[in-house]
Amino acid sequence: METIKISILILIIISVIFSTLAFVLTIFKKKKDADLSIRNSYPYEYYMNMNEKKRTIIYTIICVNMLVSSLATFLALYGLKSAFSLLVAIMFVLAIITFSLGFITPLSKTKTHIILIISSFLLYMSVNIMLAFIKVIEGTIYYGTDFNLTISIILGVCGFISLLSFFNPKLKNWAKLEKSEDNGTTFYIKPKVNYLALYEWIYYILFELSILLISINALINPSII
């Protein structure tokens, strides 16, 4: 197997292991009495619920995975040898970096968190939609076999679903709490579903899925050396 493909294979194996490990440690290492759910709690809330040692370990895993995933994706797309694939590669690397940083940025830094997360969502959506048309736009690649049609369609579906997700009117209520009363006392609680928080968890999975598919395409592509 060619050097680039061996590198991509090693990198994607590390990426899958690290992303799974980070997710499992995040979800299952919270305190037992912590009222946290991926439906209404941001990733940083899980991290703030941990002691400093556990939090540092997960942050390190996420950052290493960010670098590994970025390199794997860049090699897999750059190997298609066209200006279009280079543009897509750069955009996807930026998407991975902004999402990873936004994922661990607390909402106490509201503007930073929102800018990073929304930027990563838009970049992810754009890249996947662009890859959906890589087989049909003349001049995007040099060889007709450079991108697997099935993988292109799956990426396109992910991209268009991401686009439709932005039309959810409840997404703008990410900062709102629900009013509740108990024995005449009024207090505010989290809604059952906070769509921005839920989206961050969903996109965590979608990112890894797209990275995996793009890497698989490179591994089965005979023209990438």
XYZ file of C-alpha atoms in Angstrom:
225
model
C 0.000 0.000 0.000
C 1.249 3.501 -0.895
C 2.786 5.726 1.792
C -0.039 8.287 1.751
C -2.690 5.594 2.087
C -0.840 3.952 4.959
C -0.619 7.347 6.674
C -4.338 7.985 6.165
C -5.211 4.518 7.489
C -3.136 4.995 10.637
C -4.493 8.498 11.217
C -8.142 7.507 10.778
C -7.772 4.550 13.149
C -6.331 6.910 15.772
C -9.119 9.413 15.075
C -11.900 6.851 15.541
C -10.336 5.562 18.766
C -9.742 9.032 20.207
C -13.135 10.478 19.252
C -14.921 7.443 20.733
C -12.780 7.600 23.862
C -13.462 11.313 24.337
C -17.219 10.784 23.929
C -17.355 7.838 26.339
C -15.251 9.593 28.969
C -17.359 12.738 28.667
C -20.708 10.991 28.993
C -19.870 8.376 31.611
C -17.347 10.180 33.811
C -19.742 12.830 35.091
C -20.728 12.843 38.749
C -23.602 10.498 39.515
C -25.764 13.283 40.916
C -25.146 15.617 37.973
C -28.329 16.590 36.146
C -26.866 16.479 32.659
C -28.264 15.187 29.378
C -27.033 15.521 25.806
C -30.537 16.779 24.969
C -30.122 20.001 26.932
C -26.551 20.245 28.254
C -23.512 21.615 26.459
C -20.274 19.625 26.379
C -18.528 22.209 28.559
C -21.104 21.559 31.301
C -19.921 17.959 31.434
C -16.310 19.089 31.598
C -16.963 21.612 34.362
C -18.599 18.785 36.312
C -15.308 16.861 36.340
C -12.212 17.329 38.406
C -9.286 19.106 36.782
C -7.340 15.912 36.052
C -10.183 14.239 34.112
C -10.965 17.476 32.287
C -7.332 17.900 31.222
C -7.203 14.321 29.931
C -10.321 14.778 27.789
C -9.178 18.167 26.482
C -5.875 16.595 25.474
C -7.634 13.735 23.678
C -9.925 16.169 21.828
C -7.023 18.393 20.754
C -4.919 15.444 19.575
C -7.926 14.081 17.692
C -8.422 17.503 16.110
C -4.880 17.444 14.739
C -5.049 13.806 13.620
C -8.453 14.223 11.938
C -7.352 17.414 10.195
C -4.254 15.740 8.781
C -6.146 12.618 7.683
C -8.832 14.671 5.941
C -6.343 16.989 4.263
C -4.301 14.089 2.887
C -7.431 12.260 1.720
C -8.785 15.282 -0.167
C -5.533 16.842 -1.326
C -4.652 13.491 -2.875
C -7.395 14.085 -5.474
C -4.981 16.566 -7.109
C -7.296 19.424 -8.072
C -7.869 23.025 -7.032
C -11.412 22.098 -6.032
C -10.319 19.287 -3.712
C -7.617 21.523 -2.190
C -10.247 24.183 -1.435
C -12.521 21.570 0.143
C -9.609 20.172 2.150
C -8.748 23.582 3.595
C -12.401 24.299 4.418
C -12.856 20.955 6.161
C -9.678 21.395 8.208
C -10.980 24.799 9.327
C -14.332 23.175 10.162
C -12.657 20.520 12.319
C -10.508 23.075 14.149
C -13.333 25.567 14.834
C -15.696 22.820 15.970
C -13.157 21.192 18.291
C -12.289 24.520 19.902
C -15.951 25.521 20.175
C -16.816 22.146 21.659
C -14.638 22.812 24.716
C -15.234 26.579 24.974
C -17.578 27.479 27.877
C -20.628 29.665 27.319
C -19.133 32.157 29.768
C -17.225 33.166 26.622
C -20.491 33.445 24.732
C -19.383 35.223 21.559
C -16.363 32.987 21.113
C -18.408 29.822 21.640
C -21.197 30.842 19.258
C -18.847 32.108 16.534
C -16.734 28.934 16.610
C -19.687 26.530 16.677
C -21.813 28.252 14.034
C -18.777 28.738 11.776
C -17.966 25.032 12.049
C -21.581 24.084 11.280
C -21.592 26.271 8.148
C -18.211 24.987 6.967
C -19.240 21.376 7.561
C -22.476 21.879 5.653
C -20.704 23.590 2.756
C -17.982 20.951 2.429
C -20.422 18.047 2.409
C -22.681 19.715 -0.156
C -19.652 20.513 -2.348
C -18.506 16.892 -2.156
C -21.998 15.791 -3.188
C -21.374 17.404 -6.582
C -17.720 16.481 -7.022
C -18.655 13.730 -9.496
C -20.853 15.913 -11.690
C -19.161 19.339 -11.779
C -16.825 19.346 -14.769
C -13.227 20.090 -13.881
C -13.492 19.515 -10.135
C -11.306 16.420 -10.357
C -8.945 14.992 -12.909
C -10.268 11.455 -12.997
C -13.843 10.204 -13.123
C -13.055 7.494 -10.571
C -11.528 9.858 -8.006
C -14.536 9.901 -5.713
C -16.820 7.017 -4.889
C -20.404 7.835 -5.897
C -21.998 6.151 -2.855
C -19.755 8.046 -0.450
C -20.455 11.275 -2.333
C -24.211 10.731 -1.960
C -23.964 9.969 1.774
C -21.873 13.100 2.339
C -24.385 15.107 0.343
C -27.269 13.816 2.454
C -25.380 14.822 5.616
C -24.748 18.251 4.113
C -28.349 18.911 3.093
C -29.686 17.650 6.426
C -27.282 20.066 8.113
C -28.622 22.871 5.924
C -32.228 22.038 6.822
C -31.334 21.935 10.526
C -30.637 25.679 10.429
C -34.305 26.335 9.701
C -35.320 25.012 13.129
C -36.989 28.072 14.773
C -36.221 26.714 18.260
C -32.497 26.943 17.595
C -32.544 30.656 18.445
C -33.825 29.848 21.968
C -30.482 28.378 23.031
C -30.160 30.777 25.997
C -33.728 30.537 27.302
C -34.804 28.744 30.477
C -38.286 27.466 31.278
C -40.324 28.933 34.092
C -41.462 26.523 36.808
C -43.173 26.790 40.192
C -43.018 24.677 43.344
C -45.157 25.527 46.392
C -45.540 29.088 45.218
C -41.837 29.530 44.531
C -40.898 30.470 40.997
C -37.639 29.233 39.540
C -36.144 28.577 36.136
C -34.949 25.257 34.771
C -33.392 23.961 31.581
C -35.818 23.063 28.793
C -36.117 19.364 28.026
C -34.338 20.032 24.739
C -31.813 22.774 24.042
C -31.328 22.476 20.309
C -27.958 24.192 20.113
C -26.557 21.882 22.782
C -28.112 18.849 21.068
C -26.752 19.977 17.697
C -23.235 20.113 19.112
C -23.461 16.445 20.104
C -25.017 15.459 16.769
C -22.378 17.336 14.792
C -19.679 15.643 16.864
C -20.879 12.357 15.375
C -21.456 13.788 11.888
C -17.953 15.210 11.734
C -16.402 11.857 12.569
C -18.678 10.099 10.054
C -17.642 12.454 7.246
C -13.952 12.200 8.171
C -14.237 8.409 8.109
C -16.028 8.342 4.738
C -13.584 10.757 3.114
C -10.679 8.659 4.391
C -12.260 5.432 3.139
C -12.670 7.022 -0.280
C -8.951 7.791 -0.337
C -8.076 4.240 0.701
C -10.141 2.636 -2.070
C -9.175 5.194 -4.692
C -6.604 3.708 -7.129
C -5.423 7.129 -8.345
C -4.279 8.383 -4.933
C -0.668 7.462 -4.282
